[in-house]
Coordinates of N, CA and C in Angstrom, one line a residue:
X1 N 0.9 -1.2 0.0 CA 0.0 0.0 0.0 C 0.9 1.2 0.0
X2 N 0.4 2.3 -0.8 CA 1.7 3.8 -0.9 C 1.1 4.3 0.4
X3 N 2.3 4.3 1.2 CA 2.0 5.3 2.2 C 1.9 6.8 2.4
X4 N 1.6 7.4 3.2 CA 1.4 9.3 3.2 C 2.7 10.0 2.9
X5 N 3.9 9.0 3.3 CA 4.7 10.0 3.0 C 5.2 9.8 1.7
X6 N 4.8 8.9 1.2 CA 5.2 8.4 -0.5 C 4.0 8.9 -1.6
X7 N 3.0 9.3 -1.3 CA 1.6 9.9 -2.0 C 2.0 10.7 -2.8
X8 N 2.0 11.4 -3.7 CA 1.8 12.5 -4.2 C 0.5 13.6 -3.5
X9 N 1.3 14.7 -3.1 CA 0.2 15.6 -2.6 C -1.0 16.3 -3.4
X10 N -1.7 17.1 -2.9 CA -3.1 17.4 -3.7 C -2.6 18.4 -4.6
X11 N -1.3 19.0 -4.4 CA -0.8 20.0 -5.3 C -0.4 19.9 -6.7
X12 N 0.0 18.5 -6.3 CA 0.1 17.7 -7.8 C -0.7 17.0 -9.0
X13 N -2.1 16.7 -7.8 CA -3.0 16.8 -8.6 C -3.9 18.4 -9.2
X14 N -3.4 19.0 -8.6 CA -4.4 20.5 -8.9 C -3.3 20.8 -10.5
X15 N -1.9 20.9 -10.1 CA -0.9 20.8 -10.9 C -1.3 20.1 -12.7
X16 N -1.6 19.0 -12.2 CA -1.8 17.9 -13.3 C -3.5 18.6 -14.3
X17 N -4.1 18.8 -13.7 CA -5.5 19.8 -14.6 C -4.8 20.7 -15.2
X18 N -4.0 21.8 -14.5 CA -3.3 22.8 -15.5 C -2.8 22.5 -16.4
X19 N -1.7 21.2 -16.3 CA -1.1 20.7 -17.9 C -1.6 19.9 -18.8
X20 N -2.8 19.4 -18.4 CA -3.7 18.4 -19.5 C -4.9 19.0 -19.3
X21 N -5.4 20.0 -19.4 CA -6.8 20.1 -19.7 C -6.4 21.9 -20.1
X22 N -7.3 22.0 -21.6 CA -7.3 23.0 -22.4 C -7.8 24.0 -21.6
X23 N -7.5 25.7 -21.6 CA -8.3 26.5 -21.1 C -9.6 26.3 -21.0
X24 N -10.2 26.1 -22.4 CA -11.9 26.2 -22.5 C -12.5 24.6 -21.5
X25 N -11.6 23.9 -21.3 CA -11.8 23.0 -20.6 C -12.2 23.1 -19.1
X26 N -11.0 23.8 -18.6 CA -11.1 24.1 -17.8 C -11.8 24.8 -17.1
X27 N -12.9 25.7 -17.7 CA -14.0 26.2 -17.1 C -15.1 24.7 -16.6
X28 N -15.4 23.6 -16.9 CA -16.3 23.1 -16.7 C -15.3 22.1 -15.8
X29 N -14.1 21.9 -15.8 CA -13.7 21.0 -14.9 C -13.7 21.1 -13.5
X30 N -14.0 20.3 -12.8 CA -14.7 20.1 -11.2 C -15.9 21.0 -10.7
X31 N -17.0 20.6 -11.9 CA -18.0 20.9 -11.3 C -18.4 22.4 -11.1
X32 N -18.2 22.4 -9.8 CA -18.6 23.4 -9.4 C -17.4 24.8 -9.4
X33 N -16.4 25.1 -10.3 CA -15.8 25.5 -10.4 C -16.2 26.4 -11.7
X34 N -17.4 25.4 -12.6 CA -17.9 26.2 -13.4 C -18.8 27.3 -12.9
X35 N -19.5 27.3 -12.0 CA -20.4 28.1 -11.3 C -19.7 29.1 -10.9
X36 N -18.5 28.8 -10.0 CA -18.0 30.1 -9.1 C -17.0 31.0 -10.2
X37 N -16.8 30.3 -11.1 CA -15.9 30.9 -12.1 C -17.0 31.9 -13.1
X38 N -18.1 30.7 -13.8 CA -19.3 31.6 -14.3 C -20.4 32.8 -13.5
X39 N -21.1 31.7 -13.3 CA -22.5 32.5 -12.6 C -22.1 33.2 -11.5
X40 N -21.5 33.1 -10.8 CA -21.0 33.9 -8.9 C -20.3 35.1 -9.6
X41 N -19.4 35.5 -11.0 CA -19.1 36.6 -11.5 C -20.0 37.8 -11.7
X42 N -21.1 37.5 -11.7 CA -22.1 38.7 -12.0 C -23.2 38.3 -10.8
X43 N -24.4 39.7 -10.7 CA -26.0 39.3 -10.0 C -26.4 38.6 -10.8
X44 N -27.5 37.7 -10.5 CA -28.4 36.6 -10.9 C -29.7 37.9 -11.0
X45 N -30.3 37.0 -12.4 CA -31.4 38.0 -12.8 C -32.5 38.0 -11.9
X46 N -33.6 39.1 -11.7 CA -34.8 39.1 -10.5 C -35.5 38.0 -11.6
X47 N -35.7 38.0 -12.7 CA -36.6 37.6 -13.2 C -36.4 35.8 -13.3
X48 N -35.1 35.3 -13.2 CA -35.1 34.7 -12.9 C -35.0 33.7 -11.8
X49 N -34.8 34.7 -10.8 CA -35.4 34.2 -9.5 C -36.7 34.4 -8.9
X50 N -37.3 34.8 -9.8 CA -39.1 34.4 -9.6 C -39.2 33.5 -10.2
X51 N -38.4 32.8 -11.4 CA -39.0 31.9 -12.6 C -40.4 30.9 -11.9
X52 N -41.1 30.5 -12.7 CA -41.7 29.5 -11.6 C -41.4 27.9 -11.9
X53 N -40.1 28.0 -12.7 CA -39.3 26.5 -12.7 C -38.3 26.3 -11.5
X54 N -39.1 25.2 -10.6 CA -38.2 25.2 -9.3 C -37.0 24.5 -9.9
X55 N -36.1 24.3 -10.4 CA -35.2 23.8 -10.8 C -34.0 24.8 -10.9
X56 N -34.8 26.2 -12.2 CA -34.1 27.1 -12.5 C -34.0 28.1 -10.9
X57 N -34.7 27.9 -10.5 CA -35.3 29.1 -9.2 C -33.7 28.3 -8.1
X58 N -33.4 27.2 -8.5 CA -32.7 25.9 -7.5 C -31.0 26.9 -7.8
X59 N -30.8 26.8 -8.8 CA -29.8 27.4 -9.8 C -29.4 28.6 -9.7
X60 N -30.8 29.4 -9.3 CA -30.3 30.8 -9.1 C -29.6 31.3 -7.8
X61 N -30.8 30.1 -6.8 CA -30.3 30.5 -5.3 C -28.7 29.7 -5.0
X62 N -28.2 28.7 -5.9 CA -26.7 28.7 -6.0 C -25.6 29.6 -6.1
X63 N -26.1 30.3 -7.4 CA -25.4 31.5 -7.5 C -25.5 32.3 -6.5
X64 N -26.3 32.7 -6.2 CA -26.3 33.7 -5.5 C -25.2 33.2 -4.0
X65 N -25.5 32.1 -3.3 CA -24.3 31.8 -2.8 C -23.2 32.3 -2.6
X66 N -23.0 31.4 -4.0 CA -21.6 31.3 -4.7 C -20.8 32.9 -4.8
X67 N -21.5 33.4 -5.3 CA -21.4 35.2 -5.3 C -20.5 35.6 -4.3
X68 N -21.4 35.5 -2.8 CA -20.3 36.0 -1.7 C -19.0 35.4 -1.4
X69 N -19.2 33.7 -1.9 CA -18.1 32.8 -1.7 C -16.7 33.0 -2.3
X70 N -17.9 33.3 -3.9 CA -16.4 33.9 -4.7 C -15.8 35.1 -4.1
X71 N -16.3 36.0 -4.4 CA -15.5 37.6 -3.7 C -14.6 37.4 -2.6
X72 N -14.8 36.5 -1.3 CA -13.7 36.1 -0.6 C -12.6 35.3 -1.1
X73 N -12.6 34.7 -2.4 CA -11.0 34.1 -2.7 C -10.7 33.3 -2.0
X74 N -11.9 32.4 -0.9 CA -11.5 31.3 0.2 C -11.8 30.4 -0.5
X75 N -11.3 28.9 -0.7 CA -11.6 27.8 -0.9 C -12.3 27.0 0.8
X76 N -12.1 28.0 1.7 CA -13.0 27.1 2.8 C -14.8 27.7 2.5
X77 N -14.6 28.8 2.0 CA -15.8 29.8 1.8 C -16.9 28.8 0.5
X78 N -16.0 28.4 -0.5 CA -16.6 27.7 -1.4 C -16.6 26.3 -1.0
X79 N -15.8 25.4 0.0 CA -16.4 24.2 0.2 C -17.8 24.1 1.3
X80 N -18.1 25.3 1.4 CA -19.2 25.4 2.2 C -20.3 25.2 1.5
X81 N -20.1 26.1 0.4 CA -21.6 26.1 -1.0 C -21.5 24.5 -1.5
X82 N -20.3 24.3 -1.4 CA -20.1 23.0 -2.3 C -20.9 21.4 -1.5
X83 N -20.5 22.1 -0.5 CA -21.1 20.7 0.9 C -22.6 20.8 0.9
X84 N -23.1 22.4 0.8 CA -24.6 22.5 0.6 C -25.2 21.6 -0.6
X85 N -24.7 22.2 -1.8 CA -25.3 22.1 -3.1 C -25.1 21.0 -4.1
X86 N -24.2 20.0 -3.7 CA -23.2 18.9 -4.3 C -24.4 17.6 -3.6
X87 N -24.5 17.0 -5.0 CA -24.8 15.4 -4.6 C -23.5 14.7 -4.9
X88 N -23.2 14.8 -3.5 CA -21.8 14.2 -2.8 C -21.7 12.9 -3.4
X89 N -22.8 11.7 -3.0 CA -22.6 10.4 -3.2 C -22.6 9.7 -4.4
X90 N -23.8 10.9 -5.3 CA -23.6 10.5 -6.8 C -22.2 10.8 -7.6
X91 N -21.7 12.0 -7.3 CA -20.3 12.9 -7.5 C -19.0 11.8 -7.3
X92 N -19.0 11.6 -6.1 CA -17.5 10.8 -5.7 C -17.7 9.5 -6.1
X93 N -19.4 8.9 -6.3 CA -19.5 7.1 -7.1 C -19.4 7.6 -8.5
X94 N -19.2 8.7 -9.1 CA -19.0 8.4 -10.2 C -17.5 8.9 -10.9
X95 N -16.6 9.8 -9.9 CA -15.6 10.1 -9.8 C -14.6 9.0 -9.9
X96 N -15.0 7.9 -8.8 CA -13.9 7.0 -8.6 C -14.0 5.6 -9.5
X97 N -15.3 5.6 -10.0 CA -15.7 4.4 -10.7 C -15.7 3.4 -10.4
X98 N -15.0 2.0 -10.8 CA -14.9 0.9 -10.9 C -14.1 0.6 -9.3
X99 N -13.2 1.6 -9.2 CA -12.5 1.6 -8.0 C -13.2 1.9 -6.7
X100 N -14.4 2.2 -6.6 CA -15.4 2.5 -5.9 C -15.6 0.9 -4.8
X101 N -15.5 0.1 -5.8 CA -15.4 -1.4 -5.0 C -14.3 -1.4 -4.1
X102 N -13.9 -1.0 -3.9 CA -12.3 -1.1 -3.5 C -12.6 0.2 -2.1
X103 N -13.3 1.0 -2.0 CA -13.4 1.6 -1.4 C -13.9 1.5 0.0
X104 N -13.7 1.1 1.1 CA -14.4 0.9 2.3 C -15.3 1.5 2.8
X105 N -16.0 1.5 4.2 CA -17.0 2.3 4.2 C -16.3 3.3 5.3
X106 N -15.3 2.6 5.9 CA -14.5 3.6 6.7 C -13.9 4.8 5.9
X107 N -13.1 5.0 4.8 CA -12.5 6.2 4.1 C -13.5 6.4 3.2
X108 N -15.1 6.1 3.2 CA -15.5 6.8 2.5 C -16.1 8.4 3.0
X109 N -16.2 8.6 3.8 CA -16.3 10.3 4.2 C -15.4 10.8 4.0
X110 N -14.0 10.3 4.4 CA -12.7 10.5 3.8 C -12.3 10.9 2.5
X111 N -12.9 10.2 2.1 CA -13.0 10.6 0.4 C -13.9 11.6 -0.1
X112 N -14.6 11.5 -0.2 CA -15.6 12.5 0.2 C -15.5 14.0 0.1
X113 N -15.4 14.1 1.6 CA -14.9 15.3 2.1 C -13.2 16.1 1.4
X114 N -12.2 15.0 1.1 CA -11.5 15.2 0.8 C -11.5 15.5 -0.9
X115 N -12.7 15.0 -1.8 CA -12.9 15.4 -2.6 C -13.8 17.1 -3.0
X116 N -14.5 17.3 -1.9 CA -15.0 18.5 -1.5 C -13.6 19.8 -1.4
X117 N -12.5 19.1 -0.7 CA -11.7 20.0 -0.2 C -10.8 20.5 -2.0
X118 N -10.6 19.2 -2.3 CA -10.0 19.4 -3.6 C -10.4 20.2 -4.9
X119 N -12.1 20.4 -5.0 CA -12.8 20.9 -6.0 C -12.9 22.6 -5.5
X120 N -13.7 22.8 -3.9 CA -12.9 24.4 -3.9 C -11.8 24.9 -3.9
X121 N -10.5 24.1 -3.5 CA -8.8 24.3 -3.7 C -9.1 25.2 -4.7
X122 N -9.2 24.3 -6.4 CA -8.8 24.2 -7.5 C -10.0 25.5 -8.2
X123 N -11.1 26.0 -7.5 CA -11.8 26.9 -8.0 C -11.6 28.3 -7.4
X124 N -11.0 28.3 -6.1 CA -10.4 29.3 -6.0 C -9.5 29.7 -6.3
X125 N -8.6 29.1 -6.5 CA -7.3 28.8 -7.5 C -7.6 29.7 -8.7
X126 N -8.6 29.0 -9.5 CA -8.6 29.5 -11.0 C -9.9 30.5 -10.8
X127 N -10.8 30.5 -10.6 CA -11.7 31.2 -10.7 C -11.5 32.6 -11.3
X128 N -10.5 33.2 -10.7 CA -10.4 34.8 -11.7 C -10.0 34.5 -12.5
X129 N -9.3 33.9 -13.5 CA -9.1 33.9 -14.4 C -10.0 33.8 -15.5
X130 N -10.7 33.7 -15.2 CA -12.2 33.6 -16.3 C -12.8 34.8 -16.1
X131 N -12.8 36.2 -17.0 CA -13.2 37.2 -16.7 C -14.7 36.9 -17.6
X132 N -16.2 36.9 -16.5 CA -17.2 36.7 -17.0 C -17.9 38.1 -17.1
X133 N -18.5 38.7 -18.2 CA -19.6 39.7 -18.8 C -20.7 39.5 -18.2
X134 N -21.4 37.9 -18.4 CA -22.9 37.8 -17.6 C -23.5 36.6 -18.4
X135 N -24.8 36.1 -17.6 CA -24.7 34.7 -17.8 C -26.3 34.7 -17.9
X136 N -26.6 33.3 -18.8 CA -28.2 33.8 -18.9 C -28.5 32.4 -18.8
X137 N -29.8 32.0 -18.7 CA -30.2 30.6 -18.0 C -31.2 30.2 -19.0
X138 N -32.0 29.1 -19.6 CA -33.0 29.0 -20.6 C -34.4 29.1 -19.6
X139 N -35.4 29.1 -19.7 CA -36.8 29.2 -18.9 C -37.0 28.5 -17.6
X140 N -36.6 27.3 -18.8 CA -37.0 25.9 -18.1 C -36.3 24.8 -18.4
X141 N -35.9 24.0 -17.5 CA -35.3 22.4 -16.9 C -36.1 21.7 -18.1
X142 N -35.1 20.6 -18.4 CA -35.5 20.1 -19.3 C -34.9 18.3 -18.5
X143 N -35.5 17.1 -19.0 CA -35.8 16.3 -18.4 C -34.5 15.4 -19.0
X144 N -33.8 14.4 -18.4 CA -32.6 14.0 -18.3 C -32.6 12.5 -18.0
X145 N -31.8 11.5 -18.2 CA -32.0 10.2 -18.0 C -31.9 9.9 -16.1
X146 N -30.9 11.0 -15.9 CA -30.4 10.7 -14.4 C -31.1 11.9 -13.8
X147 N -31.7 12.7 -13.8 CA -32.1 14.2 -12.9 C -33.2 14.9 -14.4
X148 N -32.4 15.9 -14.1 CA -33.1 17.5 -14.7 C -31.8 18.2 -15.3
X149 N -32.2 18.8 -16.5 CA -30.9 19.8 -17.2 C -31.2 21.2 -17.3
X150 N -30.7 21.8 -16.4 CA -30.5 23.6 -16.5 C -29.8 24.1 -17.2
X151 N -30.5 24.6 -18.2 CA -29.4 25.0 -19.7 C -29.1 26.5 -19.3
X152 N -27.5 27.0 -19.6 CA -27.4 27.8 -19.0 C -26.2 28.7 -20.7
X153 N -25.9 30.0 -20.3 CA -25.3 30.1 -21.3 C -24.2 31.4 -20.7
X154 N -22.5 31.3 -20.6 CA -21.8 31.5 -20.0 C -21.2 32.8 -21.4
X155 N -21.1 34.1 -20.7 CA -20.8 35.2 -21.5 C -19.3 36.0 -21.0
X156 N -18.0 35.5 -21.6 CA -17.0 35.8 -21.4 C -17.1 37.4 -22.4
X157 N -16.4 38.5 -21.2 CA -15.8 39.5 -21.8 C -15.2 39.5 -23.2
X158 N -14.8 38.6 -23.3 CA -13.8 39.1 -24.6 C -14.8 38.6 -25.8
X159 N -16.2 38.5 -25.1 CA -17.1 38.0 -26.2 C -17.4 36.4 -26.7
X160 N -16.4 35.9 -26.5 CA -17.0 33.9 -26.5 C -18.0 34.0 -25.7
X161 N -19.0 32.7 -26.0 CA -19.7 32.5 -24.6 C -19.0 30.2 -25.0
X162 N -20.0 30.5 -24.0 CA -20.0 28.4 -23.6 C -21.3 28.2 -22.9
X163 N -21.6 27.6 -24.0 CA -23.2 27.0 -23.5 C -23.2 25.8 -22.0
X164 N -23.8 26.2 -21.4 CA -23.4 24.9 -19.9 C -24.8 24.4 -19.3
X165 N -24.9 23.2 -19.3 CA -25.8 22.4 -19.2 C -25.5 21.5 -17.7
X166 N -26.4 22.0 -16.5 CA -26.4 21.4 -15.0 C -27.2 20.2 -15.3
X167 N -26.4 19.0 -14.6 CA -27.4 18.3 -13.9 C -28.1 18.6 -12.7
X168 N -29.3 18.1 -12.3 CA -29.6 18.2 -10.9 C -30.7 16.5 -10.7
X169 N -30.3 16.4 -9.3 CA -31.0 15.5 -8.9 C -31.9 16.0 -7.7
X170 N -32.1 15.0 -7.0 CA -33.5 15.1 -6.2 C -33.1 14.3 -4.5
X171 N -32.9 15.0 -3.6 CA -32.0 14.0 -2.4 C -33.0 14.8 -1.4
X172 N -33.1 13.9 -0.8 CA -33.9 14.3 0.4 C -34.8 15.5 0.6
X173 N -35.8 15.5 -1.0 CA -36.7 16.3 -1.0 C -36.2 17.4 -1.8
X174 N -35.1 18.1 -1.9 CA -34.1 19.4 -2.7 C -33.4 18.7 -3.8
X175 N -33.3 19.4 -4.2 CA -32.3 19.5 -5.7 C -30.9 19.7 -5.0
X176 N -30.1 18.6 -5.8 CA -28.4 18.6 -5.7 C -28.0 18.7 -6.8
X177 N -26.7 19.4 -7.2 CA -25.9 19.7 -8.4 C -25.3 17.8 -8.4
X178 N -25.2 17.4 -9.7 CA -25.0 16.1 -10.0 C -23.4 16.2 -11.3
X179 N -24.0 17.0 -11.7 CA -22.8 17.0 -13.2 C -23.3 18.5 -13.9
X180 N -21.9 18.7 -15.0 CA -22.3 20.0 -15.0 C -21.1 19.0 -16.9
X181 N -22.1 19.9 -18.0 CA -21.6 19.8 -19.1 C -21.2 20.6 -20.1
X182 N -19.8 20.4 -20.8 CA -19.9 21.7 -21.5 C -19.0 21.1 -22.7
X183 N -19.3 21.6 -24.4 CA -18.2 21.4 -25.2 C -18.0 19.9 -24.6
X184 N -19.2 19.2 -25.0 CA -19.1 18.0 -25.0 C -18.4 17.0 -23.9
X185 N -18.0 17.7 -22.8 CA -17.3 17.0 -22.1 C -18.3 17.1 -21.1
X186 N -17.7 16.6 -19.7 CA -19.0 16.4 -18.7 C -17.8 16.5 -17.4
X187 N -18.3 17.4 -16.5 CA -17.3 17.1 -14.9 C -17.0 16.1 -14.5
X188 N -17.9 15.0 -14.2 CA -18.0 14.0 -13.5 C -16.3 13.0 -14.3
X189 N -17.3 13.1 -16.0 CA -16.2 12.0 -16.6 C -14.8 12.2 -16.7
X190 N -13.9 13.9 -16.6 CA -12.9 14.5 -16.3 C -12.3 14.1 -15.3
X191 N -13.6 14.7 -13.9 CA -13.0 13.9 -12.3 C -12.6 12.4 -12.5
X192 N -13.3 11.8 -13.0 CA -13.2 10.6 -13.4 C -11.8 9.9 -13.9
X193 N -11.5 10.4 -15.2 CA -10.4 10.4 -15.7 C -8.9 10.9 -14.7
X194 N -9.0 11.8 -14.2 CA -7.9 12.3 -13.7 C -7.9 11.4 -12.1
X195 N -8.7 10.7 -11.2 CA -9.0 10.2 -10.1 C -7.9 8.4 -10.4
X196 N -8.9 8.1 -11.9 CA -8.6 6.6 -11.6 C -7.4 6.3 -12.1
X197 N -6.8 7.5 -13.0 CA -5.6 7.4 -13.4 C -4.7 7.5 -12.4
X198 N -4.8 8.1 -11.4 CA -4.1 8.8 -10.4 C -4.2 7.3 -9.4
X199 N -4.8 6.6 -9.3 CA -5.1 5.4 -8.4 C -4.7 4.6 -9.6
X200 N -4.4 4.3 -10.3 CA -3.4 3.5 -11.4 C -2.1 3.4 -11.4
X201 N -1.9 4.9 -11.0 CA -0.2 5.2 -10.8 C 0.3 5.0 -9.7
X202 N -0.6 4.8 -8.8 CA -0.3 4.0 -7.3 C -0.6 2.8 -7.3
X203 N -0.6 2.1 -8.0 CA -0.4 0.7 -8.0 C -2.1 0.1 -7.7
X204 N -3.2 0.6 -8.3 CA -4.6 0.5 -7.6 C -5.1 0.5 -6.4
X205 N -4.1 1.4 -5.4 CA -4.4 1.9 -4.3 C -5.6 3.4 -4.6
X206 N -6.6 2.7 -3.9 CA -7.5 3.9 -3.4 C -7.4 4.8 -2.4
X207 N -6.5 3.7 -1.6 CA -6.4 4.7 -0.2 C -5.4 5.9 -0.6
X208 N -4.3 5.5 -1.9 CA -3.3 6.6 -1.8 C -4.1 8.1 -2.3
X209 N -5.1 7.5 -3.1 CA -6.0 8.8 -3.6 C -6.6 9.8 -2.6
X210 N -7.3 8.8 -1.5 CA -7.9 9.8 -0.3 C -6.8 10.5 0.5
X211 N -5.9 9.7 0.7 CA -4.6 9.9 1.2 C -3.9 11.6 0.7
X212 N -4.1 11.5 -0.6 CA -3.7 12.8 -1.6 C -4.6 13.9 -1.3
X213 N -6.0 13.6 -1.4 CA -6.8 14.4 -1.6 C -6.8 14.9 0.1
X214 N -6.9 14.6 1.2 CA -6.5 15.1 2.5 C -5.5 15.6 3.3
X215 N -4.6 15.9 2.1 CA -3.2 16.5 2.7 C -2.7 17.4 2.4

């Protein structure tokens, strides 16, 4: 088993997004990173926080959040929104995958939480760098194999935009952020990619992953 002092730390994973994944990529990678980087850049519209799509209405009161979270530059500030608004259990079973068997039930809050810690790191990290103009949402939620899709549309200053499509699901009565898609890629399947690779290179140790992600 790779022990703590032999792990690669989280810095090297935050590291490793910077050199393999494209700018425009990089907006949608870890989830919620698209949010505090897009939508938390500007006010959320009144109009559509009356919408009477509780989905879209679900979306707006994220941002809004996220808003104050961003302006502090804390990554403790955003793992707070993220612990609120994150379907944790769908998020980290689909992050770890196959390796997920492998996972005990003991490090699984461990993991967890440690993946919570890892996704605000990396959004406060990058978040200014995405200078957003303003961001517009479609009416209405549209219906999804796994949840609900909040079609959203991301307006970069220098004039690009990136169309961004939320998942949401349904936990204990509320809506949770599930996946978040953009330019054809998807959060979950990125986290995914960069998680099991990283638990590959440790010899298919899981624990070295939680290990990483809490230190």
């Amino acid at each position: 088993m790779t022990s703590s002092t032999t792990a690669p730390k989280l810095g090297a994973l935050l590291n490793r997004i910077k050199r393999t994944c494209r700018p425009a990529l990089r907006i949608p990678f870890l989830g919620l990173l698209l949010v505090s980087a897009g939508i938390a850049a500007i006010a959320p519209s009144p109009a559509i926080a009356q919408h009477a799509d509780p989905a879209v209405r679900y979306m707006d009161q994220v941002a809004r959040e996220l808003i104050g979270a961003s302006r502090t530059r804390s990554a403790v500030m955003l793992q707070s929104v993220i612990l609120r608004h994150a379907d944790l259990p769908h998020m980290g079973g689909q992050a770890i995958g196959d390796y997920g068997n492998q996972l005990g039930a003991a490090d699984r809050p461990s993991y967890l939480s440690g993946m919570v810690r890892f996704m605000a790191k990396y959004a406060a990290s990058e978040a200014h760098k995405y200078p957003v103009s303003h961001v517009t949402f479609q009416p209405s939620s549209r219906a999804a194999k796994y949840g609900l899709m909040v079609d959203s549309t991301i307006h970069m200053r220098d004039g690009s935009t990136y169309d961004v499509a939320f998942m949401l699901g349904r936990t204990n009565g509320t809506y949770k952020v599930r996946d978040a898609q953009i330019l054809g890629f998807s959060m979950t399947s990125q986290l995914n990619r960069l998680f099991t690779n990283y638990i590959s290179e440790q010899g298919g140790q899981v624990r070295a992953l939680v290990l990483a992600l809490n230190r």
